[in-house]
JSON list of C-alpha atoms in Angstrom, two decimals:
[
{"chain": "L", "resi": 1023, "resn": "MET", "atom": "CA", "xyz": [236.42, -31.11, 102.82]},
{"chain": "L", "resi": 1024, "resn": "ALA", "atom": "CA", "xyz": [238.82, -30.01, 105.55]},
{"chain": "L", "resi": 1025, "resn": "VAL", "atom": "CA", "xyz": [240.40, -26.58, 105.26]},
{"chain": "L", "resi": 1026, "resn": "ASP", "atom": "CA", "xyz": [244.11, -26.71, 104.42]},
{"chain": "L", "resi": 1027, "resn": "LEU", "atom": "CA", "xyz": [245.59, -24.65, 107.25]},
{"chain": "L", "resi": 1028, "resn": "ALA", "atom": "CA", "xyz": [248.82, -22.72, 106.88]},
{"chain": "L", "resi": 1029, "resn": "SER", "atom": "CA", "xyz": [251.66, -24.26, 108.87]},
{"chain": "L", "resi": 1030, "resn": "SER", "atom": "CA", "xyz": [254.52, -22.95, 111.01]},
{"chain": "L", "resi": 1031, "resn": "TRP", "atom": "CA", "xyz": [256.35, -23.60, 114.27]},
{"chain": "L", "resi": 1032, "resn": "CYS", "atom": "CA", "xyz": [256.09, -20.64, 116.64]},
{"chain": "L", "resi": 1033, "resn": "ALA", "atom": "CA", "xyz": [258.96, -20.39, 119.12]},
{"chain": "L", "resi": 1034, "resn": "THR", "atom": "CA", "xyz": [261.89, -18.35, 120.33]},
{"chain": "L", "resi": 1035, "resn": "ASP", "atom": "CA", "xyz": [265.58, -18.62, 119.47]},
{"chain": "L", "resi": 1036, "resn": "LEU", "atom": "CA", "xyz": [267.91, -21.57, 119.86]},
{"chain": "L", "resi": 1037, "resn": "GLY", "atom": "CA", "xyz": [270.96, -19.40, 120.43]},
{"chain": "L", "resi": 1038, "resn": "MET", "atom": "CA", "xyz": [273.11, -18.84, 117.36]},
{"chain": "L", "resi": 1039, "resn": "TYR", "atom": "CA", "xyz": [271.70, -22.00, 115.78]},
{"chain": "L", "resi": 1040, "resn": "ARG", "atom": "CA", "xyz": [268.27, -20.47, 115.14]},
{"chain": "L", "resi": 1041, "resn": "PRO", "atom": "CA", "xyz": [268.03, -16.71, 115.70]},
{"chain": "L", "resi": 1042, "resn": "CYS", "atom": "CA", "xyz": [264.79, -14.96, 116.64]},
{"chain": "L", "resi": 1043, "resn": "ARG", "atom": "CA", "xyz": [264.18, -11.25, 116.05]},
{"chain": "L", "resi": 1044, "resn": "TYR", "atom": "CA", "xyz": [261.43, -10.91, 118.66]},
{"chain": "L", "resi": 1045, "resn": "THR", "atom": "CA", "xyz": [260.05, -12.90, 121.58]},
{"chain": "L", "resi": 1046, "resn": "TYR", "atom": "CA", "xyz": [258.63, -15.36, 119.04]},
{"chain": "L", "resi": 1047, "resn": "GLU", "atom": "CA", "xyz": [259.10, -16.06, 115.41]},
{"chain": "L", "resi": 1048, "resn": "ARG", "atom": "CA", "xyz": [257.27, -18.37, 113.04]},
{"chain": "L", "resi": 1049, "resn": "TYR", "atom": "CA", "xyz": [259.56, -20.90, 111.39]},
{"chain": "L", "resi": 1050, "resn": "PRO", "atom": "CA", "xyz": [258.53, -23.04, 108.39]},
{"chain": "L", "resi": 1051, "resn": "LEU", "atom": "CA", "xyz": [257.35, -26.37, 109.73]},
{"chain": "L", "resi": 1052, "resn": "GLU", "atom": "CA", "xyz": [259.49, -28.21, 107.21]},
{"chain": "L", "resi": 1053, "resn": "SER", "atom": "CA", "xyz": [262.59, -26.45, 108.60]},
{"chain": "L", "resi": 1054, "resn": "VAL", "atom": "CA", "xyz": [262.40, -27.97, 112.09]},
{"chain": "L", "resi": 1055, "resn": "PRO", "atom": "CA", "xyz": [263.84, -31.43, 112.84]},
{"chain": "L", "resi": 1056, "resn": "SER", "atom": "CA", "xyz": [261.59, -34.47, 112.86]},
{"chain": "L", "resi": 1057, "resn": "VAL", "atom": "CA", "xyz": [260.76, -35.79, 116.32]},
{"chain": "L", "resi": 1058, "resn": "LEU", "atom": "CA", "xyz": [258.56, -38.74, 115.40]},
{"chain": "L", "resi": 1059, "resn": "ASP", "atom": "CA", "xyz": [261.12, -41.36, 116.46]},
{"chain": "L", "resi": 1060, "resn": "ALA", "atom": "CA", "xyz": [261.06, -39.99, 120.03]},
{"chain": "L", "resi": 1061, "resn": "LEU", "atom": "CA", "xyz": [257.31, -40.24, 120.49]},
{"chain": "L", "resi": 1062, "resn": "GLY", "atom": "CA", "xyz": [255.16, -42.89, 122.11]},
{"chain": "L", "resi": 1063, "resn": "GLY", "atom": "CA", "xyz": [253.48, -42.74, 125.50]},
{"chain": "L", "resi": 1064, "resn": "PHE", "atom": "CA", "xyz": [255.54, -39.78, 126.73]},
{"chain": "L", "resi": 1065, "resn": "ARG", "atom": "CA", "xyz": [258.46, -42.06, 127.48]},
{"chain": "L", "resi": 1066, "resn": "TRP", "atom": "CA", "xyz": [260.72, -38.99, 127.22]},
{"chain": "L", "resi": 1067, "resn": "LEU", "atom": "CA", "xyz": [259.21, -37.65, 130.45]},
{"chain": "L", "resi": 1068, "resn": "GLY", "atom": "CA", "xyz": [259.82, -38.88, 133.96]},
{"chain": "L", "resi": 1069, "resn": "ASP", "atom": "CA", "xyz": [257.42, -40.55, 136.35]},
{"chain": "L", "resi": 1070, "resn": "ARG", "atom": "CA", "xyz": [253.82, -39.52, 135.70]},
{"chain": "L", "resi": 1071, "resn": "GLY", "atom": "CA", "xyz": [253.12, -39.31, 139.43]},
{"chain": "L", "resi": 1072, "resn": "GLN", "atom": "CA", "xyz": [249.65, -39.27, 140.96]},
{"chain": "L", "resi": 1073, "resn": "ARG", "atom": "CA", "xyz": [246.38, -38.57, 139.20]},
{"chain": "L", "resi": 1074, "resn": "ASN", "atom": "CA", "xyz": [245.48, -34.88, 139.00]},
{"chain": "L", "resi": 1075, "resn": "ALA", "atom": "CA", "xyz": [241.90, -34.95, 140.25]},
{"chain": "L", "resi": 1076, "resn": "ASP", "atom": "CA", "xyz": [241.05, -31.40, 139.17]},
{"chain": "L", "resi": 1077, "resn": "ASN", "atom": "CA", "xyz": [242.31, -31.95, 135.64]},
{"chain": "L", "resi": 1078, "resn": "VAL", "atom": "CA", "xyz": [240.58, -35.32, 135.36]},
{"chain": "L", "resi": 1079, "resn": "ASP", "atom": "CA", "xyz": [237.29, -33.69, 136.33]},
{"chain": "L", "resi": 1080, "resn": "LEU", "atom": "CA", "xyz": [237.79, -30.88, 133.81]},
{"chain": "L", "resi": 1081, "resn": "LEU", "atom": "CA", "xyz": [238.78, -33.31, 131.06]},
{"chain": "L", "resi": 1082, "resn": "THR", "atom": "CA", "xyz": [235.72, -35.45, 131.76]},
{"chain": "L", "resi": 1083, "resn": "ARG", "atom": "CA", "xyz": [233.48, -32.41, 131.30]},
{"chain": "L", "resi": 1084, "resn": "LEU", "atom": "CA", "xyz": [235.38, -31.43, 128.17]},
{"chain": "L", "resi": 1085, "resn": "GLU", "atom": "CA", "xyz": [235.00, -34.91, 126.69]},
{"chain": "L", "resi": 1086, "resn": "MET", "atom": "CA", "xyz": [231.24, -34.78, 127.31]},
{"chain": "L", "resi": 1087, "resn": "ASN", "atom": "CA", "xyz": [230.97, -31.40, 125.60]},
{"chain": "L", "resi": 1088, "resn": "LEU", "atom": "CA", "xyz": [233.03, -32.59, 122.66]},
{"chain": "L", "resi": 1089, "resn": "ALA", "atom": "CA", "xyz": [230.96, -35.75, 122.29]},
{"chain": "L", "resi": 1090, "resn": "ALA", "atom": "CA", "xyz": [227.86, -33.56, 122.02]},
{"chain": "L", "resi": 1091, "resn": "VAL", "atom": "CA", "xyz": [229.26, -31.95, 118.86]},
{"chain": "L", "resi": 1092, "resn": "GLY", "atom": "CA", "xyz": [230.65, -35.15, 117.37]},
{"chain": "L", "resi": 1093, "resn": "VAL", "atom": "CA", "xyz": [234.37, -34.86, 118.05]},
{"chain": "L", "resi": 1094, "resn": "ALA", "atom": "CA", "xyz": [236.65, -36.51, 120.58]},
{"chain": "L", "resi": 1095, "resn": "LEU", "atom": "CA", "xyz": [239.60, -35.60, 122.76]},
{"chain": "L", "resi": 1096, "resn": "PRO", "atom": "CA", "xyz": [242.83, -37.32, 121.65]},
{"chain": "L", "resi": 1097, "resn": "ASN", "atom": "CA", "xyz": [244.15, -39.89, 124.10]},
{"chain": "L", "resi": 1098, "resn": "ASP", "atom": "CA", "xyz": [247.66, -38.39, 124.32]},
{"chain": "L", "resi": 1099, "resn": "PHE", "atom": "CA", "xyz": [246.25, -35.03, 125.42]},
{"chain": "L", "resi": 1100, "resn": "ALA", "atom": "CA", "xyz": [244.01, -36.60, 128.09]},
{"chain": "L", "resi": 1101, "resn": "GLN", "atom": "CA", "xyz": [246.87, -38.75, 129.40]},
{"chain": "L", "resi": 1102, "resn": "PHE", "atom": "CA", "xyz": [249.33, -35.86, 129.62]},
{"chain": "L", "resi": 1103, "resn": "TYR", "atom": "CA", "xyz": [247.04, -33.61, 131.64]},
{"chain": "L", "resi": 1104, "resn": "SER", "atom": "CA", "xyz": [245.68, -36.37, 133.89]},
{"chain": "L", "resi": 1105, "resn": "TRP", "atom": "CA", "xyz": [248.91, -36.90, 135.85]},
{"chain": "L", "resi": 1106, "resn": "ASN", "atom": "CA", "xyz": [250.68, -34.53, 138.23]},
{"chain": "L", "resi": 1107, "resn": "GLY", "atom": "CA", "xyz": [254.13, -35.57, 137.07]},
{"chain": "L", "resi": 1108, "resn": "TRP", "atom": "CA", "xyz": [253.38, -34.48, 133.50]},
{"chain": "L", "resi": 1109, "resn": "ALA", "atom": "CA", "xyz": [250.62, -31.87, 133.56]},
{"chain": "L", "resi": 1110, "resn": "ALA", "atom": "CA", "xyz": [252.77, -28.87, 134.51]},
{"chain": "L", "resi": 1111, "resn": "GLU", "atom": "CA", "xyz": [255.89, -29.88, 132.60]},
{"chain": "L", "resi": 1112, "resn": "LEU", "atom": "CA", "xyz": [255.41, -27.42, 129.74]},
{"chain": "L", "resi": 1113, "resn": "ASP", "atom": "CA", "xyz": [254.76, -24.54, 132.15]},
{"chain": "L", "resi": 1114, "resn": "THR", "atom": "CA", "xyz": [257.88, -25.42, 134.12]},
{"chain": "L", "resi": 1115, "resn": "VAL", "atom": "CA", "xyz": [260.20, -25.61, 131.14]},
{"chain": "L", "resi": 1116, "resn": "SER", "atom": "CA", "xyz": [258.85, -22.58, 129.24]},
{"chain": "L", "resi": 1117, "resn": "VAL", "atom": "CA", "xyz": [261.33, -19.69, 128.90]},
{"chain": "L", "resi": 1118, "resn": "THR", "atom": "CA", "xyz": [258.70, -17.22, 127.67]},
{"chain": "L", "resi": 1119, "resn": "GLY", "atom": "CA", "xyz": [256.17, -17.53, 130.47]},
{"chain": "L", "resi": 1120, "resn": "CYS", "atom": "CA", "xyz": [253.74, -19.94, 128.81]},
{"chain": "L", "resi": 1121, "resn": "TRP", "atom": "CA", "xyz": [251.17, -21.54, 131.08]},
{"chain": "L", "resi": 1122, "resn": "THR", "atom": "CA", "xyz": [248.42, -24.14, 130.88]},
{"chain": "L", "resi": 1123, "resn": "ARG", "atom": "CA", "xyz": [244.91, -22.78, 130.36]},
{"chain": "L", "resi": 1124, "resn": "LEU", "atom": "CA", "xyz": [242.52, -25.70, 130.15]},
{"chain": "L", "resi": 1125, "resn": "ARG", "atom": "CA", "xyz": [238.81, -25.10, 129.86]},
{"chain": "L", "resi": 1126, "resn": "PRO", "atom": "CA", "xyz": [235.84, -27.50, 129.66]},
{"chain": "L", "resi": 1127, "resn": "LEU", "atom": "CA", "xyz": [234.22, -25.90, 126.60]},
{"chain": "L", "resi": 1128, "resn": "PRO", "atom": "CA", "xyz": [235.39, -26.07, 122.98]},
{"chain": "L", "resi": 1129, "resn": "THR", "atom": "CA", "xyz": [235.22, -23.09, 120.63]},
{"chain": "L", "resi": 1130, "resn": "PHE", "atom": "CA", "xyz": [233.95, -23.12, 117.06]},
{"chain": "L", "resi": 1131, "resn": "SER", "atom": "CA", "xyz": [236.72, -22.75, 114.51]},
{"chain": "L", "resi": 1132, "resn": "PRO", "atom": "CA", "xyz": [236.40, -19.31, 112.86]},
{"chain": "L", "resi": 1133, "resn": "VAL", "atom": "CA", "xyz": [237.79, -20.67, 109.58]},
{"chain": "L", "resi": 1134, "resn": "GLU", "atom": "CA", "xyz": [236.10, -24.06, 109.13]},
{"chain": "L", "resi": 1135, "resn": "PRO", "atom": "CA", "xyz": [232.50, -25.13, 109.78]},
{"chain": "L", "resi": 1136, "resn": "GLY", "atom": "CA", "xyz": [232.30, -28.28, 111.90]},
{"chain": "L", "resi": 1137, "resn": "ALA", "atom": "CA", "xyz": [235.78, -27.88, 113.40]},
{"chain": "L", "resi": 1138, "resn": "PHE", "atom": "CA", "xyz": [236.48, -26.99, 117.02]},
{"chain": "L", "resi": 1139, "resn": "LEU", "atom": "CA", "xyz": [239.28, -25.46, 119.04]},
{"chain": "L", "resi": 1140, "resn": "VAL", "atom": "CA", "xyz": [240.29, -26.50, 122.55]},
{"chain": "L", "resi": 1141, "resn": "ARG", "atom": "CA", "xyz": [242.67, -24.02, 124.12]},
{"chain": "L", "resi": 1142, "resn": "PHE", "atom": "CA", "xyz": [245.34, -25.54, 126.33]},
{"chain": "L", "resi": 1143, "resn": "MET", "atom": "CA", "xyz": [248.21, -23.03, 126.61]},
{"chain": "L", "resi": 1144, "resn": "SER", "atom": "CA", "xyz": [248.95, -19.33, 126.21]},
{"chain": "L", "resi": 1145, "resn": "ASP", "atom": "CA", "xyz": [251.99, -17.21, 126.77]},
{"chain": "L", "resi": 1146, "resn": "GLN", "atom": "CA", "xyz": [251.89, -14.74, 129.68]},
{"chain": "L", "resi": 1147, "resn": "GLN", "atom": "CA", "xyz": [250.77, -11.78, 127.53]},
{"chain": "L", "resi": 1148, "resn": "ASP", "atom": "CA", "xyz": [248.42, -13.73, 125.25]},
{"chain": "L", "resi": 1149, "resn": "CYS", "atom": "CA", "xyz": [250.76, -13.07, 122.33]},
{"chain": "L", "resi": 1150, "resn": "VAL", "atom": "CA", "xyz": [250.37, -16.68, 121.22]},
{"chain": "L", "resi": 1151, "resn": "THR", "atom": "CA", "xyz": [247.78, -19.28, 122.16]},
{"chain": "L", "resi": 1152, "resn": "TRP", "atom": "CA", "xyz": [247.91, -23.00, 121.38]},
{"chain": "L", "resi": 1153, "resn": "TYR", "atom": "CA", "xyz": [244.87, -25.19, 120.72]},
{"chain": "L", "resi": 1154, "resn": "LEU", "atom": "CA", "xyz": [243.83, -28.67, 119.81]},
{"chain": "L", "resi": 1155, "resn": "TYR", "atom": "CA", "xyz": [242.11, -28.49, 116.44]},
{"chain": "L", "resi": 1156, "resn": "LEU", "atom": "CA", "xyz": [239.37, -31.10, 116.25]},
{"chain": "L", "resi": 1157, "resn": "ARG", "atom": "CA", "xyz": [237.42, -32.27, 113.19]},
{"chain": "L", "resi": 1158, "resn": "ARG", "atom": "CA", "xyz": [234.92, -35.06, 112.78]},
{"chain": "L", "resi": 1159, "resn": "ARG", "atom": "CA", "xyz": [236.52, -38.26, 111.44]},
{"chain": "L", "resi": 1160, "resn": "GLU", "atom": "CA", "xyz": [239.95, -36.59, 111.31]},
{"chain": "L", "resi": 1161, "resn": "PRO", "atom": "CA", "xyz": [242.96, -36.95, 113.67]},
{"chain": "L", "resi": 1162, "resn": "ALA", "atom": "CA", "xyz": [243.44, -34.11, 116.13]},
{"chain": "L", "resi": 1163, "resn": "ILE", "atom": "CA", "xyz": [246.21, -31.65, 115.33]},
{"chain": "L", "resi": 1164, "resn": "VAL", "atom": "CA", "xyz": [247.75, -28.76, 117.27]},
{"chain": "L", "resi": 1165, "resn": "VAL", "atom": "CA", "xyz": [247.51, -25.19, 116.02]},
{"chain": "L", "resi": 1166, "resn": "HIS", "atom": "CA", "xyz": [248.63, -21.81, 117.28]},
{"chain": "L", "resi": 1167, "resn": "ALA", "atom": "CA", "xyz": [247.26, -18.35, 116.70]},
{"chain": "L", "resi": 1168, "resn": "TYR", "atom": "CA", "xyz": [247.70, -14.73, 117.69]},
{"chain": "L", "resi": 1169, "resn": "GLY", "atom": "CA", "xyz": [244.55, -12.90, 118.66]},
{"chain": "L", "resi": 1170, "resn": "LEU", "atom": "CA", "xyz": [241.78, -15.50, 118.78]},
{"chain": "L", "resi": 1171, "resn": "ASP", "atom": "CA", "xyz": [241.07, -14.90, 122.48]},
{"chain": "L", "resi": 1172, "resn": "LEU", "atom": "CA", "xyz": [241.04, -11.12, 122.20]},
{"chain": "L", "resi": 1173, "resn": "ASP", "atom": "CA", "xyz": [238.05, -8.89, 121.42]},
{"chain": "L", "resi": 1174, "resn": "TYR", "atom": "CA", "xyz": [239.66, -6.06, 119.47]},
{"chain": "L", "resi": 1175, "resn": "ASP", "atom": "CA", "xyz": [240.98, -5.64, 115.95]},
{"chain": "L", "resi": 1176, "resn": "ASP", "atom": "CA", "xyz": [244.65, -5.48, 115.08]},
{"chain": "L", "resi": 1177, "resn": "ASP", "atom": "CA", "xyz": [246.53, -4.30, 112.01]},
{"chain": "L", "resi": 1178, "resn": "ASP", "atom": "CA", "xyz": [248.98, -7.22, 112.12]},
{"chain": "L", "resi": 1179, "resn": "GLU", "atom": "CA", "xyz": [248.31, -9.49, 109.12]},
{"chain": "L", "resi": 1180, "resn": "ASP", "atom": "CA", "xyz": [248.78, -12.55, 111.37]},
{"chain": "L", "resi": 1181, "resn": "PHE", "atom": "CA", "xyz": [246.07, -11.46, 113.84]},
{"chain": "L", "resi": 1182, "resn": "GLY", "atom": "CA", "xyz": [243.58, -14.32, 114.12]},
{"chain": "L", "resi": 1183, "resn": "VAL", "atom": "CA", "xyz": [245.34, -16.58, 111.59]},
{"chain": "L", "resi": 1184, "resn": "ILE", "atom": "CA", "xyz": [245.41, -20.23, 112.63]},
{"chain": "L", "resi": 1185, "resn": "TYR", "atom": "CA", "xyz": [248.64, -22.12, 111.92]},
{"chain": "L", "resi": 1186, "resn": "ARG", "atom": "CA", "xyz": [249.03, -25.90, 112.08]},
{"chain": "L", "resi": 1187, "resn": "CYS", "atom": "CA", "xyz": [252.14, -26.66, 114.14]},
{"chain": "L", "resi": 1188, "resn": "ALA", "atom": "CA", "xyz": [252.02, -30.37, 115.02]},
{"chain": "L", "resi": 1189, "resn": "SER", "atom": "CA", "xyz": [250.28, -33.52, 113.83]},
{"chain": "L", "resi": 1190, "resn": "SER", "atom": "CA", "xyz": [249.59, -34.66, 117.40]},
{"chain": "L", "resi": 1191, "resn": "PHE", "atom": "CA", "xyz": [249.66, -33.27, 120.91]},
{"chain": "L", "resi": 1192, "resn": "GLU", "atom": "CA", "xyz": [252.64, -35.41, 121.93]},
{"chain": "L", "resi": 1193, "resn": "GLU", "atom": "CA", "xyz": [254.59, -34.15, 118.91]},
{"chain": "L", "resi": 1194, "resn": "PHE", "atom": "CA", "xyz": [253.91, -30.56, 119.96]},
{"chain": "L", "resi": 1195, "resn": "ALA", "atom": "CA", "xyz": [254.72, -31.24, 123.62]},
{"chain": "L", "resi": 1196, "resn": "TYR", "atom": "CA", "xyz": [257.99, -32.99, 122.84]},
{"chain": "L", "resi": 1197, "resn": "ARG", "atom": "CA", "xyz": [259.25, -30.28, 120.49]},
{"chain": "L", "resi": 1198, "resn": "PHE", "atom": "CA", "xyz": [258.24, -27.53, 122.94]},
{"chain": "L", "resi": 1199, "resn": "TRP", "atom": "CA", "xyz": [259.91, -29.37, 125.84]},
{"chain": "L", "resi": 1200, "resn": "VAL", "atom": "CA", "xyz": [263.14, -30.05, 123.94]},
{"chain": "L", "resi": 1201, "resn": "GLU", "atom": "CA", "xyz": [263.50, -26.57, 122.51]},
{"chain": "L", "resi": 1202, "resn": "ASN", "atom": "CA", "xyz": [262.91, -24.83, 125.83]},
{"chain": "L", "resi": 1203, "resn": "ARG", "atom": "CA", "xyz": [265.41, -27.11, 127.56]},
{"chain": "L", "resi": 1204, "resn": "ILE", "atom": "CA", "xyz": [267.95, -26.37, 124.82]},
{"chain": "L", "resi": 1205, "resn": "TRP", "atom": "CA", "xyz": [267.40, -22.62, 125.26]},
{"chain": "L", "resi": 1206, "resn": "ARG", "atom": "CA", "xyz": [268.03, -22.87, 129.00]},
{"chain": "L", "resi": 1207, "resn": "HIS", "atom": "CA", "xyz": [271.19, -24.88, 128.42]},
{"chain": "L", "resi": 1208, "resn": "LEU", "atom": "CA", "xyz": [272.59, -22.53, 125.79]},
{"chain": "L", "resi": 1209, "resn": "HIS", "atom": "CA", "xyz": [271.96, -19.46, 127.94]},
{"chain": "L", "resi": 1210, "resn": "ASP", "atom": "CA", "xyz": [273.42, -20.93, 131.15]},
{"chain": "L", "resi": 1211, "resn": "PRO", "atom": "CA", "xyz": [277.14, -20.12, 131.40]},
{"chain": "L", "resi": 1212, "resn": "ASP", "atom": "CA", "xyz": [277.61, -22.91, 133.94]},
{"chain": "L", "resi": 1213, "resn": "ALA", "atom": "CA", "xyz": [275.88, -25.62, 131.91]},
{"chain": "L", "resi": 1214, "resn": "GLY", "atom": "CA", "xyz": [277.91, -28.59, 130.81]},
{"chain": "L", "resi": 1215, "resn": "PRO", "atom": "CA", "xyz": [277.54, -30.50, 127.55]},
{"chain": "L", "resi": 1216, "resn": "LEU", "atom": "CA", "xyz": [274.06, -30.84, 126.13]},
{"chain": "L", "resi": 1217, "resn": "PRO", "atom": "CA", "xyz": [272.32, -34.10, 127.10]},
{"chain": "L", "resi": 1218, "resn": "PRO", "atom": "CA", "xyz": [272.26, -36.52, 124.13]},
{"chain": "L", "resi": 1219, "resn": "ARG", "atom": "CA", "xyz": [268.54, -35.99, 123.41]},
{"chain": "L", "resi": 1220, "resn": "LEU", "atom": "CA", "xyz": [268.98, -32.22, 123.18]},
{"chain": "L", "resi": 1221, "resn": "ALA", "atom": "CA", "xyz": [272.23, -32.46, 121.24]},
{"chain": "L", "resi": 1222, "resn": "ALA", "atom": "CA", "xyz": [270.60, -34.72, 118.66]},
{"chain": "L", "resi": 1223, "resn": "TYR", "atom": "CA", "xyz": [267.83, -32.18, 118.10]},
{"chain": "L", "resi": 1224, "resn": "LEU", "atom": "CA", "xyz": [270.23, -29.24, 117.84]},
{"chain": "L", "resi": 1225, "resn": "ALA", "atom": "CA", "xyz": [272.48, -31.12, 115.41]},
{"chain": "L", "resi": 1226, "resn": "HIS", "atom": "CA", "xyz": [269.83, -30.52, 112.76]},
{"chain": "L", "resi": 1227, "resn": "TYR", "atom": "CA", "xyz": [270.58, -26.79, 112.88]},
{"chain": "L", "resi": 1228, "resn": "ALA", "atom": "CA", "xyz": [274.33, -27.21, 113.17]},
{"chain": "L", "resi": 1229, "resn": "GLN", "atom": "CA", "xyz": [274.28, -29.07, 109.83]},
{"chain": "L", "resi": 1230, "resn": "LEU", "atom": "CA", "xyz": [272.23, -26.46, 107.96]},
{"chain": "L", "resi": 1231, "resn": "PRO", "atom": "CA", "xyz": [274.05, -24.19, 105.51]},
{"chain": "L", "resi": 1232, "resn": "SER", "atom": "CA", "xyz": [274.81, -20.77, 107.01]}
]
């Protein structure tokens, strides 16, 4: 039986609409707006550009290593990182210095036998790291954690805890992309009105009781 992971969305503020006490805060997953209607083939992104040969090679090796342990790489993840026009989009939009960190080897889940982690992004100080969480005969999900890549103990109760944050990679990528674009817009004194896609997302918070 699969372990029931705790859930939360880890992110920074959205201006006055969603305050954040630190660089990041964990928000209940049920408190963030649904994005499912926006998903499907990364149509919210621009041109995918040319194939990224280095990433394709790394992903091929990763897929072989995952096949050896009986799990598979989700198609949306492989598609996103296979094209130059998409692969760096999360790095570019990040306001907290997050960057892509792909590797060809999975890691055993420390909380569930038979489950595997594939790291794909960390923030610049390794405060938070995001992973694919892969199980046999189960859809891939995205999780985040503080401390899994580090080799020392920490007194923080969240150190090493794995949190489910998205039911698919595209869901994670879209929410991350939208929220970081909103942050940039809200903190730019010269920005005009929010684009409709961003305004629709932020409207969820504007309607919440204060």
